Short mmCIF file of C-alpha atoms in Angstrom, two decimals:
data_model
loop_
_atom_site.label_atom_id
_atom_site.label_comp_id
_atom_site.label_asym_id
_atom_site.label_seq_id
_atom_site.Cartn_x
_atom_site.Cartn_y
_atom_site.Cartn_z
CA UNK U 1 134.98 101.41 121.89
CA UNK U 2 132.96 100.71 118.51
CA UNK U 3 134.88 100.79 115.69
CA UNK U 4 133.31 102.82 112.60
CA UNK U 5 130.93 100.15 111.27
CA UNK U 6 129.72 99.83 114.75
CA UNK U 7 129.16 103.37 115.19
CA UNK U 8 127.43 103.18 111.85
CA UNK U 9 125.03 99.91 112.27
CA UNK U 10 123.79 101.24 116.11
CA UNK U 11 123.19 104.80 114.68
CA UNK U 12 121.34 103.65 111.87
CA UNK U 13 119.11 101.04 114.44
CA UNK U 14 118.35 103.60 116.73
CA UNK U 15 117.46 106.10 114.63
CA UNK U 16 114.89 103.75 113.03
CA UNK U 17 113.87 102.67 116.66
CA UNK U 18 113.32 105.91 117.86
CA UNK U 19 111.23 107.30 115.16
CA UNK U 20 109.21 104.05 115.36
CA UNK U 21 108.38 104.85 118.92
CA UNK U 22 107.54 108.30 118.17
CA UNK U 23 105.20 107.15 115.49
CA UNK U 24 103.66 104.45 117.83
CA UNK U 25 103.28 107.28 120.70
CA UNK U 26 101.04 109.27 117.93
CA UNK U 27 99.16 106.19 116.77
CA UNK U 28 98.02 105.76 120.73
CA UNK U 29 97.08 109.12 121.42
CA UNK U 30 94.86 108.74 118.27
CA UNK U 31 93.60 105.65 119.56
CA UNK U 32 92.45 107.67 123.05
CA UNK U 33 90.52 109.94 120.49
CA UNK U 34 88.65 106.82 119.51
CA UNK U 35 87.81 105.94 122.39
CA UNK U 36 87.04 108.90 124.26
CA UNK U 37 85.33 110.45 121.66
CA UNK U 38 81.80 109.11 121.22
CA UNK U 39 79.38 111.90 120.21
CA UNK U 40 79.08 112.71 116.84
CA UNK U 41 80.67 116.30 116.46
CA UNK U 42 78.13 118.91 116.32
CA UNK U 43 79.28 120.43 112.98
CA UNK U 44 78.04 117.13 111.45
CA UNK U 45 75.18 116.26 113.82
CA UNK U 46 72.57 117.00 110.83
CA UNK U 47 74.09 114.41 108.54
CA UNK U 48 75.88 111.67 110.76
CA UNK U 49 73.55 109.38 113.10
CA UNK U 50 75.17 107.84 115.83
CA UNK U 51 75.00 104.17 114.13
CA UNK U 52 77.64 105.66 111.25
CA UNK U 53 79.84 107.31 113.67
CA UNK U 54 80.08 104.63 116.13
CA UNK U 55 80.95 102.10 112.62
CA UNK U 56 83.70 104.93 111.87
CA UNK U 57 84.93 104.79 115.52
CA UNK U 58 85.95 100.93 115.83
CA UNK U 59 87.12 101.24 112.17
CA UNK U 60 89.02 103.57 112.80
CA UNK U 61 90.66 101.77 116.29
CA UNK U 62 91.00 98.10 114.09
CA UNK U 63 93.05 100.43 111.65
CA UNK U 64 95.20 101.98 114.77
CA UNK U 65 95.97 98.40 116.29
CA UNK U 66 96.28 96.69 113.22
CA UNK U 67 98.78 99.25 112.71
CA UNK U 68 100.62 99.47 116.19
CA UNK U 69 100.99 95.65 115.89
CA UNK U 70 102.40 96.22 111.96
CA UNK U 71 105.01 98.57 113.57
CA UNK U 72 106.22 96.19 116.01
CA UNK U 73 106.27 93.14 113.88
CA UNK U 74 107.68 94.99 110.63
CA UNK U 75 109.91 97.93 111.92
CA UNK U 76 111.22 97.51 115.60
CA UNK U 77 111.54 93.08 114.73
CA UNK U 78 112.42 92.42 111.74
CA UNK U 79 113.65 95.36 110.62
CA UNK U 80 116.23 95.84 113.55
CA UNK U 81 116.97 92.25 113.90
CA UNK U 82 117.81 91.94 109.41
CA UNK U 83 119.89 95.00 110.32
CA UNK U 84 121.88 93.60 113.04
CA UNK U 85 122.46 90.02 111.24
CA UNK U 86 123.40 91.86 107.78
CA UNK U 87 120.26 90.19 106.01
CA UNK U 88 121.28 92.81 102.74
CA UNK U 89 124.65 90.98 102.87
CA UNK U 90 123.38 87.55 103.35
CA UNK U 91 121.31 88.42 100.04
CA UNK U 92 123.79 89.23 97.72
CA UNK U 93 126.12 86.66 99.00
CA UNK U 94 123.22 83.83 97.61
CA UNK U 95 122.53 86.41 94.77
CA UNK U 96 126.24 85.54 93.55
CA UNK U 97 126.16 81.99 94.32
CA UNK U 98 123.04 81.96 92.42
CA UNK U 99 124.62 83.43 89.60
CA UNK U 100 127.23 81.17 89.03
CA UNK U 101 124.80 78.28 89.22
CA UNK U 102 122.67 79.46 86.44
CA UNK U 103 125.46 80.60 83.72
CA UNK U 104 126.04 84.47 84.85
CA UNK U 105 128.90 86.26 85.37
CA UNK U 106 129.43 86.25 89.38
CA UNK U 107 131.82 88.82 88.87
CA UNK U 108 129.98 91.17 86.95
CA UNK U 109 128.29 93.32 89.36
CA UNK U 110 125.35 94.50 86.80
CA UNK U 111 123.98 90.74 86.57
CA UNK U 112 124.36 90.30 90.31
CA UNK U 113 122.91 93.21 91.00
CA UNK U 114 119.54 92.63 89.01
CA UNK U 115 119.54 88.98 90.84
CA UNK U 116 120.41 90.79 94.03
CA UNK U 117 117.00 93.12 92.99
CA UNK U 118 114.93 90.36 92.21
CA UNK U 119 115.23 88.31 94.97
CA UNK U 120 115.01 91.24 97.37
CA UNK U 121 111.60 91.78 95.81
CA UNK U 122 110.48 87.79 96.12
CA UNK U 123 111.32 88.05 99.79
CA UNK U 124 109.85 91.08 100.36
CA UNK U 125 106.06 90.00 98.76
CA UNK U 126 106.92 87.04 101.55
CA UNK U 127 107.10 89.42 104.26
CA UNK U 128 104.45 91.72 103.12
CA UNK U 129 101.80 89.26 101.79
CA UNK U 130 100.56 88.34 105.30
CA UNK U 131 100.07 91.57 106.38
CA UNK U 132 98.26 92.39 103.25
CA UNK U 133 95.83 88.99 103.34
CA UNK U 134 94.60 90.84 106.65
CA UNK U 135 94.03 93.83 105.76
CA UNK U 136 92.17 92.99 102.96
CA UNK U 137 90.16 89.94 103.91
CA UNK U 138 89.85 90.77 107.49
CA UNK U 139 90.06 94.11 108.43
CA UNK U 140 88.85 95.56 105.38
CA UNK U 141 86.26 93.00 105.08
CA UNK U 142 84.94 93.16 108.45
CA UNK U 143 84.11 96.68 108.14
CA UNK U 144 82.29 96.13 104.40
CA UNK U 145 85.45 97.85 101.80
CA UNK U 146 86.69 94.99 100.51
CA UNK U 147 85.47 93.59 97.40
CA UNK U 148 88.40 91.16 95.86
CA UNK U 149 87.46 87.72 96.00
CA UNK U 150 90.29 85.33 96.82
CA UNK U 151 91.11 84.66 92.64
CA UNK U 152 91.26 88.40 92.22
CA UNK U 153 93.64 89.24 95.17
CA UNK U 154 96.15 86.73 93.96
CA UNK U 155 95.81 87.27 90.10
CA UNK U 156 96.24 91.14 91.14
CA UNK U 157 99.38 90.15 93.37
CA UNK U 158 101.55 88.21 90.66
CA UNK U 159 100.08 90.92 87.70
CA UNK U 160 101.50 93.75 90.04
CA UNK U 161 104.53 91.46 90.80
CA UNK U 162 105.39 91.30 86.93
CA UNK U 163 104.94 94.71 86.53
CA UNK U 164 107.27 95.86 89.36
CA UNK U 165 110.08 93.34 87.94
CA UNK U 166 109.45 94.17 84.28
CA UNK U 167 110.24 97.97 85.62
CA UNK U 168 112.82 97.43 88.73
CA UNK U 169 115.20 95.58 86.94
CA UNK U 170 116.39 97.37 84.07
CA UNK U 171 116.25 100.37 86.27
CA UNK U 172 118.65 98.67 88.81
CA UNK U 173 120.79 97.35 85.54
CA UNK U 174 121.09 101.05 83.46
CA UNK U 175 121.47 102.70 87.87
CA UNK U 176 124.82 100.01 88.42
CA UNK U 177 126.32 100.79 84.62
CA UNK U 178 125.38 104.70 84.90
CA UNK U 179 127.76 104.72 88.54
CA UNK U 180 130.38 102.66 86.79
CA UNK U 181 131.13 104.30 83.73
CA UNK U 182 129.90 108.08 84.97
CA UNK U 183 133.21 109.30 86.41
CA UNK U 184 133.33 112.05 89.21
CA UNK U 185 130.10 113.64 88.26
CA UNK U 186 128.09 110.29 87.35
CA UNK U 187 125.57 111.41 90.16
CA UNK U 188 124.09 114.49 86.99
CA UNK U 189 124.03 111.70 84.68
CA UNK U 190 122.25 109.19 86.97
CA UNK U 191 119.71 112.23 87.98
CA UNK U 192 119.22 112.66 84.39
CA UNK U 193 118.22 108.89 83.61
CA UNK U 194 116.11 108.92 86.71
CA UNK U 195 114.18 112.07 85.91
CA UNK U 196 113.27 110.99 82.55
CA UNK U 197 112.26 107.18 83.50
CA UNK U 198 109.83 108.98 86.56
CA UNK U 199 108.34 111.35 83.71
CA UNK U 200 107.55 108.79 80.65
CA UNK U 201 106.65 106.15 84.11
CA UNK U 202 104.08 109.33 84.79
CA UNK U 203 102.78 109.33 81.38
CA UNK U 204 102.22 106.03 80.14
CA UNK U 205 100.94 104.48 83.47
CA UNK U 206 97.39 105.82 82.88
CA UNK U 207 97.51 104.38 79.25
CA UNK U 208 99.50 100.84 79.37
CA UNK U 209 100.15 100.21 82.87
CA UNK U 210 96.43 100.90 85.30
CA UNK U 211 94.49 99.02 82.47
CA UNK U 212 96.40 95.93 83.33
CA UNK U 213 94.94 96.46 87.20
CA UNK U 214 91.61 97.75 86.78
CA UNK U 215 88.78 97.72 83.96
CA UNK U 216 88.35 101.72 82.83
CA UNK U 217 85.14 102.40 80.76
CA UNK U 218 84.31 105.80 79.00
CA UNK U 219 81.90 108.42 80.93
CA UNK U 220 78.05 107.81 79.54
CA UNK U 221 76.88 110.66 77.43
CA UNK U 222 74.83 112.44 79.29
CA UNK U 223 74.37 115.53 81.59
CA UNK U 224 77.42 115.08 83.93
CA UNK U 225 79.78 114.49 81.06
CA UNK U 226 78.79 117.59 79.44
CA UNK U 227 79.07 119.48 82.56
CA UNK U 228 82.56 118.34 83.25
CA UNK U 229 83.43 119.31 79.18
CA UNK U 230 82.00 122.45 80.21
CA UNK U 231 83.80 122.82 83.86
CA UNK U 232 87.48 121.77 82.34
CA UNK U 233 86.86 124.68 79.15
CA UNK U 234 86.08 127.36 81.78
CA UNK U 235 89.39 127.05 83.80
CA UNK U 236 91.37 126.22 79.83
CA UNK U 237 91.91 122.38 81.27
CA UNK U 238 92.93 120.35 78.39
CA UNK U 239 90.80 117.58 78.41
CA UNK U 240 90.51 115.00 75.99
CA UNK U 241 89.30 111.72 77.72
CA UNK U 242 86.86 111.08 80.96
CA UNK U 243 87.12 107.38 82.27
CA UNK U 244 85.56 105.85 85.09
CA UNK U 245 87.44 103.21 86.40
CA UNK U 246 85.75 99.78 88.60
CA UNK U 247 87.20 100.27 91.54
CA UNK U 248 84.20 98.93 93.22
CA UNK U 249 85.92 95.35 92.05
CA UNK U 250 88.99 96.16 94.58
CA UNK U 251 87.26 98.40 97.55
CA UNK U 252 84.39 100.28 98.41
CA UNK U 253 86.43 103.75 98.63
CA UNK U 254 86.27 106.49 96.43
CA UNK U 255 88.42 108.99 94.75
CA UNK U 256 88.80 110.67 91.32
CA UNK U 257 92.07 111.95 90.03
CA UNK U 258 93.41 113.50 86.18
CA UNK U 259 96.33 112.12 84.41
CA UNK U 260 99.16 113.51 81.88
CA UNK U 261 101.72 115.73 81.99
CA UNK U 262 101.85 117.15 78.46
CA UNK U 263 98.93 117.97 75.99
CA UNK U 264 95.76 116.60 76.54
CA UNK U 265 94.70 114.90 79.86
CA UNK U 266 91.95 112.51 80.96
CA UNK U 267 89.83 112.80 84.00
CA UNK U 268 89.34 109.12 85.92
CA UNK U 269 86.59 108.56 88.51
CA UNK U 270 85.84 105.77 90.51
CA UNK U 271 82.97 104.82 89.86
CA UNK U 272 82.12 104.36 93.89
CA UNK U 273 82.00 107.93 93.55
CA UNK U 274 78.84 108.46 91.15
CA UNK U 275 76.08 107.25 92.66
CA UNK U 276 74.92 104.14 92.04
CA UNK U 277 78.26 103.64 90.33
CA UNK U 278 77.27 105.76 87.80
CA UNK U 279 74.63 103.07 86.71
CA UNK U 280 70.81 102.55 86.34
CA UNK U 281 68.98 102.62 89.80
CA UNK U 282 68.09 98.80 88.46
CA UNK U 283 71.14 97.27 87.37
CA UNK U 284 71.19 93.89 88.13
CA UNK U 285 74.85 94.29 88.69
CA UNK U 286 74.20 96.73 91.83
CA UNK U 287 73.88 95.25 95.62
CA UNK U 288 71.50 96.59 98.10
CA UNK U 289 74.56 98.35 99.90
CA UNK U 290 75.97 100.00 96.79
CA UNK U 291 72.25 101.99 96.15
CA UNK U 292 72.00 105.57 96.82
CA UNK U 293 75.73 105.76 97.45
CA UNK U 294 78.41 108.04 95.96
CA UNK U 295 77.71 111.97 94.84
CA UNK U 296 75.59 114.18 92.84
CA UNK U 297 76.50 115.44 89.56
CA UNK U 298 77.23 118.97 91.19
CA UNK U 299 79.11 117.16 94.37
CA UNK U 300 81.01 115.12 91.49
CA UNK U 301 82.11 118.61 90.37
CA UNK U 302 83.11 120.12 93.10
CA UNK U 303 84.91 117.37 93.80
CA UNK U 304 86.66 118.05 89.51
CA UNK U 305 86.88 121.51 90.61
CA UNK U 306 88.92 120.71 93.77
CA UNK U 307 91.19 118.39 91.97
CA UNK U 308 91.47 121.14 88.57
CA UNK U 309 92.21 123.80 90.92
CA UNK U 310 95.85 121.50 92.06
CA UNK U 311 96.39 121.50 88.55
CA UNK U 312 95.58 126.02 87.50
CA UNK U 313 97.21 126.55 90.86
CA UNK U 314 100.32 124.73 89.46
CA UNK U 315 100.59 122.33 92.61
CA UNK U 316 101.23 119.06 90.12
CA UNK U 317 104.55 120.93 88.46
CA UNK U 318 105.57 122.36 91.89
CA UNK U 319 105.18 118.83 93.05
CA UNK U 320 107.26 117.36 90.42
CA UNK U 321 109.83 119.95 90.69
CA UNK U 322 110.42 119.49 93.95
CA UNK U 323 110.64 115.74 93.69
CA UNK U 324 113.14 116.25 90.86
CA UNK U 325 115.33 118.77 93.12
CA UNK U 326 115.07 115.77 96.39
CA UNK U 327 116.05 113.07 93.78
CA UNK U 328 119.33 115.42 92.49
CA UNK U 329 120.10 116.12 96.48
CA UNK U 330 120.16 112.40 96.74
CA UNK U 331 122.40 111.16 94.37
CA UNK U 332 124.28 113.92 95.46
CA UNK U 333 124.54 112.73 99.14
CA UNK U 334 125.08 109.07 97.56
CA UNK U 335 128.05 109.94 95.07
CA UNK U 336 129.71 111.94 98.39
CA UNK U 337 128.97 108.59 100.67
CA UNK U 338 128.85 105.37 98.99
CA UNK U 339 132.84 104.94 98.81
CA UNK U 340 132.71 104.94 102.65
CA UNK U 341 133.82 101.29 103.56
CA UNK U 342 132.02 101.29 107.04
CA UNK U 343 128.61 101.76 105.62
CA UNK U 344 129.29 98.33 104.07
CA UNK U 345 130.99 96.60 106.75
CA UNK U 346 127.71 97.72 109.04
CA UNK U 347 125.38 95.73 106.83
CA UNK U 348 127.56 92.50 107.00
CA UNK U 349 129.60 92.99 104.26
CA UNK U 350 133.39 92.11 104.11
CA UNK U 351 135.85 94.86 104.37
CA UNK U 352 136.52 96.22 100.72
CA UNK U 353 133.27 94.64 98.87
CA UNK U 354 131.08 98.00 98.05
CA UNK U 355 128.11 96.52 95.81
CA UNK U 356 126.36 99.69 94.74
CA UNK U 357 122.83 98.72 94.79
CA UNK U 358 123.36 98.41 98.67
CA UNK U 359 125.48 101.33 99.22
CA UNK U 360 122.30 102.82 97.76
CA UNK U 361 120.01 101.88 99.57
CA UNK U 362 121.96 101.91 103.19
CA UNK U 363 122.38 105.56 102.38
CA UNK U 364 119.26 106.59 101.37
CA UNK U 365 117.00 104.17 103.80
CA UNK U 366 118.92 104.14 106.77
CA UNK U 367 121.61 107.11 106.44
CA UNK U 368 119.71 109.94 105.02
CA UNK U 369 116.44 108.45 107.30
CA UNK U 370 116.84 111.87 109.49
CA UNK U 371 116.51 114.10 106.71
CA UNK U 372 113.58 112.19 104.77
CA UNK U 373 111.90 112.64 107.86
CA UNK U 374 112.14 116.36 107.97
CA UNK U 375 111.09 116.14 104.38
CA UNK U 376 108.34 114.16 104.56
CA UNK U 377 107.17 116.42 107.26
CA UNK U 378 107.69 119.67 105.30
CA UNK U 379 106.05 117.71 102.10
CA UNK U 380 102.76 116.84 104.82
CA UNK U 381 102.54 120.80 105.55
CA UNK U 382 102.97 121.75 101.88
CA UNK U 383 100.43 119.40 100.83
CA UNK U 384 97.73 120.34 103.57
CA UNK U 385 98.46 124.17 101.97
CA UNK U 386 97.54 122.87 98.79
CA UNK U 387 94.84 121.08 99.47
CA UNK U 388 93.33 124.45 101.27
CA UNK U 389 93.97 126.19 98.03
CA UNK U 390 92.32 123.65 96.02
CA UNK U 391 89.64 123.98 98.24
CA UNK U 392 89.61 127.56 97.56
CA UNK U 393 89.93 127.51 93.98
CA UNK U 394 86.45 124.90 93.82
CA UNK U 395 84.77 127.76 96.19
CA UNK U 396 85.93 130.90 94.01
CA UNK U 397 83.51 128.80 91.00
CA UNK U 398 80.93 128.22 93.09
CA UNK U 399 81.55 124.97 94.23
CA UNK U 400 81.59 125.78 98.07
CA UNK U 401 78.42 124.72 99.38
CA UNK U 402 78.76 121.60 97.10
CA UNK U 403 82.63 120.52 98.06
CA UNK U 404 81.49 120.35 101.51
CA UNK U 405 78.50 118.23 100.80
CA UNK U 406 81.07 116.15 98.61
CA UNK U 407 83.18 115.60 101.87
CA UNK U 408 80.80 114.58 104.10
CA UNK U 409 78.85 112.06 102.43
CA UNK U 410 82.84 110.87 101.40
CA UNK U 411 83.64 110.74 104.77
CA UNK U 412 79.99 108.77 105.52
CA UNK U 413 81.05 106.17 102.44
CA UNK U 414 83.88 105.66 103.51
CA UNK U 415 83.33 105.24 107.13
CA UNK U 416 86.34 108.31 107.98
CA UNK U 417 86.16 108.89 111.73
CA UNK U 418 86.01 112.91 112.05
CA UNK U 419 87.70 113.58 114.83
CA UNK U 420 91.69 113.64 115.25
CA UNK U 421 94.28 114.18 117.85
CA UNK U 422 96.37 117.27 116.30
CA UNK U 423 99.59 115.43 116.86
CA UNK U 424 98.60 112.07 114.89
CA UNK U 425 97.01 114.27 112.01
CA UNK U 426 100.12 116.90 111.55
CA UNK U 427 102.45 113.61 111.46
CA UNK U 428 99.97 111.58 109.38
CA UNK U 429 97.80 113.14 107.24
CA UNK U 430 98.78 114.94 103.99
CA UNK U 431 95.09 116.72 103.48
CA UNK U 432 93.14 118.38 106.34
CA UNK U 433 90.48 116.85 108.14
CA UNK U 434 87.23 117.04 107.31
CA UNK U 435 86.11 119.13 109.55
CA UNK U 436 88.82 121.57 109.20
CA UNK U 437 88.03 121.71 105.36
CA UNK U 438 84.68 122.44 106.09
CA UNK U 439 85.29 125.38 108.60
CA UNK U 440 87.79 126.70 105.62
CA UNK U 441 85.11 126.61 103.31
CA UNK U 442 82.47 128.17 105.61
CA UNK U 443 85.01 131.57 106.08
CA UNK U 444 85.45 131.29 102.71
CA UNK U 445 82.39 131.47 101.63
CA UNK U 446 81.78 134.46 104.58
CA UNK U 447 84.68 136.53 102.70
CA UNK U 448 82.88 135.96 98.93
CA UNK U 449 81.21 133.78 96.70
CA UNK U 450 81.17 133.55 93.30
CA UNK U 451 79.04 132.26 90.80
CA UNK U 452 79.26 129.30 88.71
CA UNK U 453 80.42 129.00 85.69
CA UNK U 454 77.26 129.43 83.25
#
């Protein structure tokens, strides 16, 4: 018979195995959408040729197999085989030896544990960066997104590398003391510090942090500034800043997105979304691929009226709500769990040594994996809800006609194959298809339509 520890380690593996498999089963029956399916649908017959759909169809299946074969490499491998050999143990076994050899306190478990974070991280960029040098310069590049050259993917890697550390490791210091010194109820105290790090995290990233990454330049004067002015003052948005950001340096996708929680917000937009990049037709800077792309002013706000409708419809405080109330559930479940010696003793550790950094994360990657499942599941539905609301709120302005237009010529930008097995896109996909938005929009506008606001 397995002793507890046992029990523990082959639970946690074949939990992780299983729902790999299940996710692997959905990623093929997606892939027999791509290719069986080979017509262009016929709700988008009158703006998709058969050259872009058939580009969206093996884009789509790279995406599927680069993905099957990042499944089996990263989570049924490597993941089962550093669970089995106690790799987490192995690590903070060097992270103490470490810290003797460099003048730290082995024995205090706050200086070990930032080492312990730190290297963690370093071998994890290891693991991931190959995986990321294909996608981006192969896959991505094959199929015309990507747009880093070789100096700007690895200046972008050790800037985002600095960040995380500068961020991670006083948050892993102030998480080890917090535990220590916050008696029986140190799990309040430790929500407390967490939900106020996530919050100020939320509001100075726009302003200090995403300037680091990306170049953001203020919205021209001109007719589509005005008209956004005039779109956020007729639904009371606060808005005191509109940005568009060069994402066209990193990829060729789009989006658009508001920041700040308190007080006045800006509005960002990539500026793949304008057309032309929101630049002269004859801008020397602009290639012959990047003309004629992106919206309209009036598809540019629909697309502002989609995203200010998550924010009147309250879906960015329900949001954060919610993740405050998972976070409080989870320390919960940790300060019940991490004094269990077998969760320790299944990652390699010797009996007695309870590190709290990787009772941490045992519990909430591996034991809790179940219920973030169902969560992540009921967080998918929620968020498709939204996003129909959203929807809803652009078409109740007027917007209808113009959202859809917006998601199509989206879709065509960025090369999004239509067409979805249901299974694949209830597991996968946090926003509706396409095509399902633009049926919702169709009834809606059946039902009523309103007019813009003058």
């Amino acid at each position: 018979m397995w002793d507890p520890s046992e029990t523990t380690l082959y639970s946690m593996m074949m939990f992780l195995f299983m729902e790999t498999i299940l996710e692997m089963y959905l990623t093929r029956r997606q892939i027999s959408v791509y290719k069986q399916c080979k017509t262009v649908p016929r709700e988008l017959q009158h703006v998709m040729n058969s050259d872009t759909f058939e580009k969206a169809r093996v884009y789509g299946l790279d995406k599927a197999h680069y993905g099957m074969f990042k499944m089996i490499v990263c989570d049924i491998v490597i993941l089962q085989l550093e669970l089995y050999f106690g790799f987490m143990a192995m690590v903070w076994a060097r992270s103490v030896e470490i810290a003797e050899n460099i003048g730290l306190n082995p024995k205090s478990e706050i200086q070990v544990g930032c080492l312990f974070a730190l290297i963690l991280n370093i071998i994890g960029i290891f693991k991931e960066m190959p995986f990321k040098i294909y996608g981006t310069f192969v896959l991505e590049e094959k199929h015309g997104f990507n747009k880093q050259t070789a100096g700007f993917f690895v200046k972008d890697q050790i800037k985002a590398f600095v960040v995380a550390q500068a961020l991670t490791i006083p948050v892993a210091a102030a998480f080890i003391y917090i535990v220590q010194i916050g008696g029986q109820y140190f799990f309040i105290w430790l929500w407390a510090f967490v939900a106020v790090v996530s919050l100020v995290l939320i509001t100075i990233y726009p302003v200090y942090i995403a300037p680091i990454f990306d170049k953001f330049r203020p919205l021209e004067d001109g007719e589509l500034k005005k008209s956004i002015h005039d779109l956020a003052s007729s639904v009371k948005f606060p808005l005191g800043q509109l940005f568009v950001v060069e994402g066209s340096k990193r990829s060729a996708h789009s989006n658009a997105y508001f920041t700040g929680l308190f007080g006045v917000k800006r509005i960002v937009l990539f500026d793949t979304l304008l057309v032309n990049k929101g630049l002269p037709a004859d801008d020397p800077s602009l290639s012959e691929s990047d003309k004629g792309k992106g919206c309209k002013n009036e598809e540019v706000l629909a697309v502002l009226a989609h995203e200010l409708g998550h924010w009147k419809l309250g879906h960015v405080a329900k949001n954060i709500v919610i993740m405050q109330l998972q976070m409080f559930l989870i320390f919960l479940a940790f300060s019940k769990l991490f004094t269990y010696g077998p969760l320790y003793e299944a990652v390699g550790l010797p009996a007695g040594e309870k590190p709290i950094l990787i009772g941490f994360m045992v519990i909430v990657m591996y034991v809790l994996a179940p219920y973030n499942t169902m969560i992540s599941l009921a967080m998918t539905i929620m968020s498709r809800r939204f996003e129909y609301q959203a929807d809803g709120f652009a078409q109740e302005l007027g917007y209808a006609d113009e959202l859809g237009n917006a998601l199509i010529k989206l879709q065509l930008d960025n090369l999004g194959f239509p067409v979805y097995d249901w299974m694949y896109s209830a597991w996968n996909h946090s926003h509706p298809t396409v095509l399902q938005r633009l049926e919702r929009l169709k009834s809606l506008n059946k039902e009523g339509h309103k007019s813009k606001i003058q």
